[in-house]
Coordinates of C-alpha atoms in Angstrom, one line a residue:
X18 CA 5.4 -7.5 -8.2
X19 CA 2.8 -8.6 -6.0
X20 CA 1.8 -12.1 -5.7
X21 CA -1.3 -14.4 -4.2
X22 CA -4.5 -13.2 -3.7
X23 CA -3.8 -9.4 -3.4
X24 CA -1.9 -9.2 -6.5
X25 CA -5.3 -10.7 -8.4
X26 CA -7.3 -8.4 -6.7
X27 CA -5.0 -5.4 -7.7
X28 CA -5.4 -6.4 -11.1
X29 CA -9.3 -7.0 -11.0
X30 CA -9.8 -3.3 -9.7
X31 CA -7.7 -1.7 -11.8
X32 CA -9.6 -3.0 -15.3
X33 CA -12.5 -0.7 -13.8
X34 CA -9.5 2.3 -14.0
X35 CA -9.0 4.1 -17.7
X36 CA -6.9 1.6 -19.8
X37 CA -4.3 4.9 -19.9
X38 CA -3.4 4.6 -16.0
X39 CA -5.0 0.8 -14.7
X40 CA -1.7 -0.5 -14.6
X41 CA -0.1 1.8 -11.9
X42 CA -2.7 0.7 -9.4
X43 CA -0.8 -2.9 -8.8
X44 CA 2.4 -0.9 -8.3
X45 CA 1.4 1.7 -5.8
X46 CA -0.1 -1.0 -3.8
X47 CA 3.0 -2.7 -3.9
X48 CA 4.8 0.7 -2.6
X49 CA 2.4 0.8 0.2
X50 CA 3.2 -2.6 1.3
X51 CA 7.0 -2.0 1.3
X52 CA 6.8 1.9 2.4
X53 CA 8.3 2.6 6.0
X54 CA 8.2 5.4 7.9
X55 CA 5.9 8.6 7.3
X56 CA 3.4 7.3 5.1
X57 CA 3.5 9.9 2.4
X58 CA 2.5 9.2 -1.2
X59 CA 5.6 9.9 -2.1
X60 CA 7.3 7.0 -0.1
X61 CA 4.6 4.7 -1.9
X62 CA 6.1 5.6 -4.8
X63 CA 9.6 5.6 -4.1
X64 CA 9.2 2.2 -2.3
X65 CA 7.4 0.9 -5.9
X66 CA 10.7 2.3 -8.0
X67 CA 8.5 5.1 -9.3
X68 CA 10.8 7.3 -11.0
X69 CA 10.1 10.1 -14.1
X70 CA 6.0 9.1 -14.6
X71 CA 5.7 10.2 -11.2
X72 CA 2.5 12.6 -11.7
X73 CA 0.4 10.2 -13.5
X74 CA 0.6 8.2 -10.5
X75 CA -0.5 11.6 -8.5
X76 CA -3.3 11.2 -11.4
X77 CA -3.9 7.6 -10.7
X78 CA -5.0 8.7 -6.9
X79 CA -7.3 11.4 -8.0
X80 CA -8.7 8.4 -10.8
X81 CA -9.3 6.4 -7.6
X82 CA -10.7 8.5 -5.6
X83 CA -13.6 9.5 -7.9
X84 CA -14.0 5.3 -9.2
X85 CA -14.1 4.0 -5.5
X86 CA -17.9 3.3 -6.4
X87 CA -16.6 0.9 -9.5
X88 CA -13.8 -1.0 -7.3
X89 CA -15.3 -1.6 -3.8
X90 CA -17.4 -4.8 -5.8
X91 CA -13.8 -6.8 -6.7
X92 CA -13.6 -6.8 -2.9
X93 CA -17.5 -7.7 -2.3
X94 CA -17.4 -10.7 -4.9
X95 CA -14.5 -11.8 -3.3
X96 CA -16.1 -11.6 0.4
X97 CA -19.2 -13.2 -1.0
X98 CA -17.3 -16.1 -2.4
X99 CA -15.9 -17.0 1.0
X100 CA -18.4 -16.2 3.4
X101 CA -21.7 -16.6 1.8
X102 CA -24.2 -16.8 4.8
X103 CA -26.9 -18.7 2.6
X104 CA -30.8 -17.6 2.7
X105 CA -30.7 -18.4 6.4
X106 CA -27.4 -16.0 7.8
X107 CA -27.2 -12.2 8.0
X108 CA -24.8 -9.9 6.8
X109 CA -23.6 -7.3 9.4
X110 CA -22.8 -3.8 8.1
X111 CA -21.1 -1.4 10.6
X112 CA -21.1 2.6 10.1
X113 CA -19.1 5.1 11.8
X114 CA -16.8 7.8 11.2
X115 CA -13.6 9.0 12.2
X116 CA -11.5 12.0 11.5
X117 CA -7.9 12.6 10.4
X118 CA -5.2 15.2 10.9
X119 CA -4.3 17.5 7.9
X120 CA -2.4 21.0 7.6
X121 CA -2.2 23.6 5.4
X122 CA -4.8 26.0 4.1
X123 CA -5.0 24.3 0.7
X124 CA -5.7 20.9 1.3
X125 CA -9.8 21.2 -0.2
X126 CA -12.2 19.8 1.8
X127 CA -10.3 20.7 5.3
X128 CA -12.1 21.8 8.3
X129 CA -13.0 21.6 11.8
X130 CA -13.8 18.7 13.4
X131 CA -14.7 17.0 16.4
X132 CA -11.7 15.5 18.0
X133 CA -13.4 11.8 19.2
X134 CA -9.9 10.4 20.7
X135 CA -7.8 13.4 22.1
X136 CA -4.4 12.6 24.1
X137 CA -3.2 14.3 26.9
X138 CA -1.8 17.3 24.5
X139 CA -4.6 17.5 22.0
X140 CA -8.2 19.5 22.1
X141 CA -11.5 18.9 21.8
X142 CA -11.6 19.7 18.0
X143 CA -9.1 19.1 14.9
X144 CA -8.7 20.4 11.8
X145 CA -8.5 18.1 8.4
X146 CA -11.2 15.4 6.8
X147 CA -14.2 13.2 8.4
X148 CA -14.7 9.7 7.0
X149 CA -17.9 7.8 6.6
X150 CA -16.6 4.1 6.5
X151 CA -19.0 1.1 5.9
X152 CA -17.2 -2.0 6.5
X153 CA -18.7 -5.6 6.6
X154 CA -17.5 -7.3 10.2
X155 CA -16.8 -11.0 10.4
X156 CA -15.7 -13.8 12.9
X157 CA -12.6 -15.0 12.2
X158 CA -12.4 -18.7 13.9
X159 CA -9.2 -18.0 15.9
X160 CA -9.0 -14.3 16.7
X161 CA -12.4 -13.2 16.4
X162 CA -14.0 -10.3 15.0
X163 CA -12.5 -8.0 11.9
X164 CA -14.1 -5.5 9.9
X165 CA -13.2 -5.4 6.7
X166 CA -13.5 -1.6 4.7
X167 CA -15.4 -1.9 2.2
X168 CA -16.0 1.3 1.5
X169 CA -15.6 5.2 2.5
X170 CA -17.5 8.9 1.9
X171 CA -15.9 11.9 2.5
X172 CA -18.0 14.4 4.8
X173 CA -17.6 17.7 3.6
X174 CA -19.2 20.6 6.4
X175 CA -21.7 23.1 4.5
X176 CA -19.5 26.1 5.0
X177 CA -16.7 24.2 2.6
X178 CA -19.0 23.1 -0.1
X179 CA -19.3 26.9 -2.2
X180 CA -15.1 26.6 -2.5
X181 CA -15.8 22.9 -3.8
X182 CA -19.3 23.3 -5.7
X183 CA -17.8 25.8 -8.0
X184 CA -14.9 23.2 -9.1
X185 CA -16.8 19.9 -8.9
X186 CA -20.1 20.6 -9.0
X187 CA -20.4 19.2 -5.1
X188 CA -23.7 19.2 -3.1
X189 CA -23.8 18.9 0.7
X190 CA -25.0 15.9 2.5
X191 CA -24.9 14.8 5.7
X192 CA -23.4 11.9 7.1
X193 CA -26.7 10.2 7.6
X194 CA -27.0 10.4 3.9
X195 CA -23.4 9.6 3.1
X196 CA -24.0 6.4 5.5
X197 CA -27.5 5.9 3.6
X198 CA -25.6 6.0 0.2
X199 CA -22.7 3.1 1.1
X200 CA -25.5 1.1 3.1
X201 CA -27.3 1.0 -0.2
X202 CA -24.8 0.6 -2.5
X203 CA -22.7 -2.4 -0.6
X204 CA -26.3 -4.2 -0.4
X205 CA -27.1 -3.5 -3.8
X206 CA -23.8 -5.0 -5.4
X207 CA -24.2 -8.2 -2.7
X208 CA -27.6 -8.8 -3.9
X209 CA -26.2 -8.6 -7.5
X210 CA -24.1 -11.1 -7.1
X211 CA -26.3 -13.6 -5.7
X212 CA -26.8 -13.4 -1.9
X213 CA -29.8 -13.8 -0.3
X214 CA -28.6 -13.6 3.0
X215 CA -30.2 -10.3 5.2
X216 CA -29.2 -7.5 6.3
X217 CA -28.1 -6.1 9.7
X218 CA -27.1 -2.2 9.9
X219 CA -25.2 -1.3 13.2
X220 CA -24.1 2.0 14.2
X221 CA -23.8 4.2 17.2
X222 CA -26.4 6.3 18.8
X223 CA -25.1 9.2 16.7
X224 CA -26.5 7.6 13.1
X225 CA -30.0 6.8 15.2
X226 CA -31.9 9.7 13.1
X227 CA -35.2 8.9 11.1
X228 CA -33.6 10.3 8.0
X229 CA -31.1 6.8 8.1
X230 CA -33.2 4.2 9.9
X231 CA -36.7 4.5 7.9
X232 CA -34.9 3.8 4.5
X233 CA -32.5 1.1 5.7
X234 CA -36.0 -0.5 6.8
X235 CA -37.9 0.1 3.6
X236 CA -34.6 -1.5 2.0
X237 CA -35.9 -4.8 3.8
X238 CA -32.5 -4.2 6.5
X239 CA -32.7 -4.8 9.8
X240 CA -31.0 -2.0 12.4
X241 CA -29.2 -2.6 15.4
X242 CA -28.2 0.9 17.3
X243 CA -27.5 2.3 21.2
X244 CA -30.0 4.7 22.1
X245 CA -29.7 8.3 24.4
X246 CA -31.0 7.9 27.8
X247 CA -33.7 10.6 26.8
X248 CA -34.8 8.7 24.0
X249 CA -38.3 9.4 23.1
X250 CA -40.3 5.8 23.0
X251 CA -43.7 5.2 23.7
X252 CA -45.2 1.9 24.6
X253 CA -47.4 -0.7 22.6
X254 CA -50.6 1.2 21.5
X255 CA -53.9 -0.9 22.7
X256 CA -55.7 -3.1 20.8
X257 CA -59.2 -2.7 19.5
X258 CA -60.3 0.5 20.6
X259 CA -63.6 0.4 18.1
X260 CA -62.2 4.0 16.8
X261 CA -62.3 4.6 12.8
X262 CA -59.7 5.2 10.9
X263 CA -56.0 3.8 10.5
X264 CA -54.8 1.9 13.5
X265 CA -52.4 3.3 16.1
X266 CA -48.6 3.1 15.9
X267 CA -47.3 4.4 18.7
X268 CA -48.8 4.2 22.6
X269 CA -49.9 6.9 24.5
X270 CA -47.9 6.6 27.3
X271 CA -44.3 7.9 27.2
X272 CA -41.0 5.0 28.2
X273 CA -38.0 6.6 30.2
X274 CA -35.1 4.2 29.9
X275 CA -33.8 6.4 32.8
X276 CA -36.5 5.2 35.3
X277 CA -36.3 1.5 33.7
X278 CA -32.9 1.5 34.5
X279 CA -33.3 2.8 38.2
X280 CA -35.7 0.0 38.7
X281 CA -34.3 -2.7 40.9
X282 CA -36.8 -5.3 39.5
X283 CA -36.8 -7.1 36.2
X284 CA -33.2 -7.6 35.8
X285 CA -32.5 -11.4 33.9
X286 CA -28.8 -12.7 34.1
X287 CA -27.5 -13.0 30.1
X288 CA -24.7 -14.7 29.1
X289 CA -23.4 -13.9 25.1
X290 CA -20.3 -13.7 23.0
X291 CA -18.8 -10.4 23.3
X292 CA -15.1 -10.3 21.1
X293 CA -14.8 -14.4 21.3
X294 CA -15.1 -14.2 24.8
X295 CA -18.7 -15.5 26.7
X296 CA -19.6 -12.7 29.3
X297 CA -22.5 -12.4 31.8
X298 CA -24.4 -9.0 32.5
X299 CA -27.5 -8.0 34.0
X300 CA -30.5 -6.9 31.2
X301 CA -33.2 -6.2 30.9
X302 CA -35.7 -6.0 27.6
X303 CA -38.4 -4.8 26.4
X304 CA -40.7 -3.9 23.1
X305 CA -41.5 -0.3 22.8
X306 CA -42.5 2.1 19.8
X307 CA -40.2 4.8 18.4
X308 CA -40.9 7.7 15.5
X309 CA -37.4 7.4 14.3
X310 CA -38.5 3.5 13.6
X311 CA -41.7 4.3 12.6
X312 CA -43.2 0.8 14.9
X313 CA -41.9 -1.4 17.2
X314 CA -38.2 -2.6 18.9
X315 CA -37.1 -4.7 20.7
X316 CA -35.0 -2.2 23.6
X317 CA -32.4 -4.1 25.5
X318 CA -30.7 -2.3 28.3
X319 CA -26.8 -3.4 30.0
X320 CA -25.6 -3.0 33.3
X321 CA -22.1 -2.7 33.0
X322 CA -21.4 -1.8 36.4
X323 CA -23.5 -0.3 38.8
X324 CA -24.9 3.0 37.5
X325 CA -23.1 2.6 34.7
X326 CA -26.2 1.1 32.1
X327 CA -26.5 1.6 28.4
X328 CA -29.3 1.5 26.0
X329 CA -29.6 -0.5 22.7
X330 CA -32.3 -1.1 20.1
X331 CA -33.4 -3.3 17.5
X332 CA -36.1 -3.1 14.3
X333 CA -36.6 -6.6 14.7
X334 CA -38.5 -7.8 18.0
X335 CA -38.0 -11.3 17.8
X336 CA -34.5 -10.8 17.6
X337 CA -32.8 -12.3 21.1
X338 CA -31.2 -10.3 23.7
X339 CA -28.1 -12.2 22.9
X340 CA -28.2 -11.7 19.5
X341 CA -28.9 -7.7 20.0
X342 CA -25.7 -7.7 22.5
X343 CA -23.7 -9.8 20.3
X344 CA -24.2 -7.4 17.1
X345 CA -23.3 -4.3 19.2
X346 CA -19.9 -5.7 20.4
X347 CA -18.9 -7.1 17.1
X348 CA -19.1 -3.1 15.8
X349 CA -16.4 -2.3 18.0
X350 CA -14.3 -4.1 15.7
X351 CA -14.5 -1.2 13.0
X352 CA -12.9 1.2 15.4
X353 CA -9.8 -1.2 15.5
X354 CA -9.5 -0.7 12.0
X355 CA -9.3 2.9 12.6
X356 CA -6.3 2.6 14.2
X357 CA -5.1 0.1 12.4
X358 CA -5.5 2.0 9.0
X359 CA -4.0 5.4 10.6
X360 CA -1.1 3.5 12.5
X361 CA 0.2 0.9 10.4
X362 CA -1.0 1.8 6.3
X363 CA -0.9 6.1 7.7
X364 CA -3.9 7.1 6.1
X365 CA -4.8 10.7 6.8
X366 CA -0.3 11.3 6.2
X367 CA -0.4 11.3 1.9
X368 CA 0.3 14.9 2.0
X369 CA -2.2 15.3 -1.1
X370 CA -4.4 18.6 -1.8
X371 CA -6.5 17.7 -4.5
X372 CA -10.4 16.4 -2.8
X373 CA -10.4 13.1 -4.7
X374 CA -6.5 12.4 -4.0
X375 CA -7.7 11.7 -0.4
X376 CA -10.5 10.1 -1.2
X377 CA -8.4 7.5 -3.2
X378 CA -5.5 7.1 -0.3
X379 CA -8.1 6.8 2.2
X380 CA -10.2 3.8 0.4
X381 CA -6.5 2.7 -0.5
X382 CA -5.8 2.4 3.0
X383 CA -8.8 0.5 3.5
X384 CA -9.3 -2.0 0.8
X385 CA -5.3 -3.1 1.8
X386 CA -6.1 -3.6 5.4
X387 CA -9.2 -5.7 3.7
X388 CA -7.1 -7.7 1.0
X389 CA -4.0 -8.4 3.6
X390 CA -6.6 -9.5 6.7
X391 CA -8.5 -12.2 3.4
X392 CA -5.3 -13.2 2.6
X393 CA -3.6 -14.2 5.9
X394 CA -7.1 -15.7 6.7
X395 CA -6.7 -19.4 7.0
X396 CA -3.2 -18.8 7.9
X397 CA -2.0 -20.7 11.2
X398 CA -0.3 -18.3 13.9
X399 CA 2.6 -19.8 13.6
X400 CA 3.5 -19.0 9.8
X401 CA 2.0 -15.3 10.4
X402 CA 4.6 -14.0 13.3
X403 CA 7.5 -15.5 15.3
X404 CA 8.3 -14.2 18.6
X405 CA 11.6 -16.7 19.0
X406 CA 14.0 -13.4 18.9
X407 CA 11.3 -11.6 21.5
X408 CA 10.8 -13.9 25.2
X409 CA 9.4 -11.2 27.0
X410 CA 6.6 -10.9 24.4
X411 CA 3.5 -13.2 25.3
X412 CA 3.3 -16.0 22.7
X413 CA -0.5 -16.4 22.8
X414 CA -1.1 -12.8 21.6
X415 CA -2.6 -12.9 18.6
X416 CA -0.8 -11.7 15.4
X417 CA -1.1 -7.7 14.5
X418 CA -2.4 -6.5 11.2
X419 CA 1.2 -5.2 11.4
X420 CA 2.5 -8.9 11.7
X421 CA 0.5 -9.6 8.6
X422 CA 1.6 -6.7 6.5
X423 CA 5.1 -8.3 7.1
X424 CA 4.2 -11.6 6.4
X425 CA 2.8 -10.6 2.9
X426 CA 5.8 -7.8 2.2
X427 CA 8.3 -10.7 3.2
X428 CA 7.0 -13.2 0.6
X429 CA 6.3 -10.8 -2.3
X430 CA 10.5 -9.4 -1.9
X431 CA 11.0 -13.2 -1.3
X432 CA 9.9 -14.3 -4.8
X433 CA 11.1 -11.7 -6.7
X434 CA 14.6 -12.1 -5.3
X435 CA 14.5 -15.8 -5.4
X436 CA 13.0 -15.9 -9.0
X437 CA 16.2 -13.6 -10.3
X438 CA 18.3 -15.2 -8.2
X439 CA 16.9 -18.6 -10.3
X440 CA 16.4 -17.1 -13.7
X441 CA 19.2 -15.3 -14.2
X442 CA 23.1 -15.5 -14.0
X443 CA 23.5 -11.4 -15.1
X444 CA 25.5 -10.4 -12.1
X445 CA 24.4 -6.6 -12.8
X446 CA 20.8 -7.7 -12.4
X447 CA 21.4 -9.2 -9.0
X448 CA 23.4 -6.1 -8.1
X449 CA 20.3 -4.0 -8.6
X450 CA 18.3 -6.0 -6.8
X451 CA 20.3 -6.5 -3.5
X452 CA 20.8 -2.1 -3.7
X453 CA 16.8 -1.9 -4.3
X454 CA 16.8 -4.3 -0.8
X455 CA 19.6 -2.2 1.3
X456 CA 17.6 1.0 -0.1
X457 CA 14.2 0.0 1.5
X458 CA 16.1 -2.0 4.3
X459 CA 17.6 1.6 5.1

């Protein structure tokens, strides 16, 4: 059974689950946490004792997959209780996607796919799904930033959706209106329940389109973003011309961040947090005008290194440069829990066909690495990992997600064990138990 804060969560998403199948939720989260190697559904289910019900629980995924919608708010109440920023604080959303390996001609929703991390033996393009992920990124006191999963979209590539329309009635979009749609829906349920804090979007230049930006800014958000070098801006458009009619927007004359860049003058010395660490860089800022905006920004550009510069933006030009900077290194934190999520929890290796299946393992995947990173949060580092049995390991490095998913694994077999071991004087019943720990020790 699970125990602490992730077993209450597990039970408060699945009363939003059909009464027939709710209660399998807790126990294939309790597989995941004690599954080892290839992360399959089926070792969550043999790690959870699963044994002649197993296709309901095949049915339980598919539930989840299509009712990710009606559980991501357990997970955003439980955020907002903790970390409620007040009228004065911001919320920062990140959005990106990322890809994962599948196989087999008749896993639905499968296709090609840009390849963003290839190794040494991989190409430029894979084949299997693409993830839209929203998650909310905080500062942890002691090991900086996380971002939490709150939620996930599955992109599906217009040449797949006539097999898919056909079965469930599914309509392409793209993933700046799969991004649109979590944006939306995580603010709606946070405003629901009571915060007044804003809201900061980040993303990559990829997600800089109009079709993304102009609603997140009509939904009172504020957007943080890089931008291409041949980013079309424009500068401030003059005031009182005497001309009739509707005011400029945009200037006349066209901004190339290339030449800005090249320009030896202007450069200010910035120092700002970047991953719990203060760094200094060379910037320099600006306000400009921009159609996918539709006004004003504030544009900050980084010299990393010589010639080496990038581009950022911001909907808000009174926000600081430090701010900006700040914001846009945070978001690197949600492509640590791509790795974490594929590496430690094996999202993308379920071995599921069925479209909503995958949906459900991925957002699975996810709101774990969320519930087990809120749980171990006020933990100290000693009672998350000991590196006693390990001196060539450095002692200051900061405990894994994988340190945690141990932590929590170890107590929940801890109190189960203990508890019979307390309870009960039934020798068979502490027989089963110690085969049920050699079995997932082995």
């Amino acid at each position: 059974p699970l125990c602490g804060g992730v077993g209450c969560i597990a039970e408060t998403m699945s009363k939003a689950l059909d009464v027939r199948i709710a209660f399998r939720l807790p126990i294939v989260i309790a597989g995941m946490l004690l599954a080892s190697g290839r992360r399959t559904a089926a070792s969550w289910f043999r790690a959870a004792g699963v044994k002649d019900d197993w296709d309901c629980f095949y049915d339980l995924l598919a539930s989840v997959g299509r009712s990710g919608m009606l559980l991501m708010p357990s997970l955003a109440r439980l955020i907002f209780k903790r970390f409620d920023r007040g009228p004065d604080g911001y919320w920062t959303l990140a959005v990106d996607d990322s890809p994962t390996k599948r196989y087999g001609r008749h896993v639905e929703a499968a296709n090609i796919h840009h390849n963003p991390t290839p190794g040494p033996g991989d190409g430029e393009w894979l084949y299997g799904h693409n993830w839209v992920c929203l998650a909310m990124v905080l500062t942890h006191p002691m090991f900086g930033v996380i971002a939490l999963p709150l939620l996930s979209l599955l992109y599906v590539r217009k040449d797949d959706i006539a097999s898919l329309k056909s079965r469930y009635a599914w309509e392409f979009r793209t993933k700046h209106q799969l991004a649109l749609e979590l944006c939306r829906h995580v603010m709606r349920t946070l405003r629901a329940l009571g915060s007044q804090a804003r809201f900061v979007v980040v993303f990559d230049g990829a997600y800089a389109a109009k079709s993304l930006v102009r609603p997140l800014l009509a939904d009172a958000a504020q957007v943080v973003t890089r931008l291409r070098s041949d980013s079309k801006l424009f500068d401030l458009p003059k005031a009182g011309t005497g001309q009739r009619g509707r005011p400029r927007k945009y200037g006349t004359n066209r901004l190339s961040l290339k030449k800005r860049a090249g320009q030896r003058s202007g450069w200010d010395l910035v120092s700002y947090a970047c991953r719990g660490l203060m760094i200094e860089r060379r910037c320099k800022s600006f306000v400009a005008t921009s159609h996918i905006f539709g006004g004003s920004i504030r544009v900050v550009i980084v010299e990393h290194s010589p010639r080496n510069w990038a581009a950022y933006a911001s909907s808000d030009v009174s926000m600081s440069v430090e701010t900006i900077l700040k914001i846009v290194s945070d978001r690197w934190s949600i492509e640590e829990h791509f790795h974490d999520v594929k590496e430690i929890w094996g999202a993308g290796q379920q071995q599921v066909r069925n479209v909503h299946s995958s949906i459900g393992c991925w957002n699975l995947c996810g709101w774990l690495y969320t519930l087990l990173e809120l749980e171990c949060w006020d933990m100290p580092k000693e009672s998350l990992v000991d590196r006693s049995d390990r001196p060539w390991d450095n002692p200051d490095r900061r405990p894994s997600h994988n340190d945690r998913r141990r932590q929590i694994a170890r107590k929940m077999l801890r109190e189960t064990f203990i508890g019979d071991l307390q309870n009960t004087t039934d020798q068979r019943k502490l027989l089963e138990r110690f085969d049920q720990l050699i079995a997932l020790a082995a």
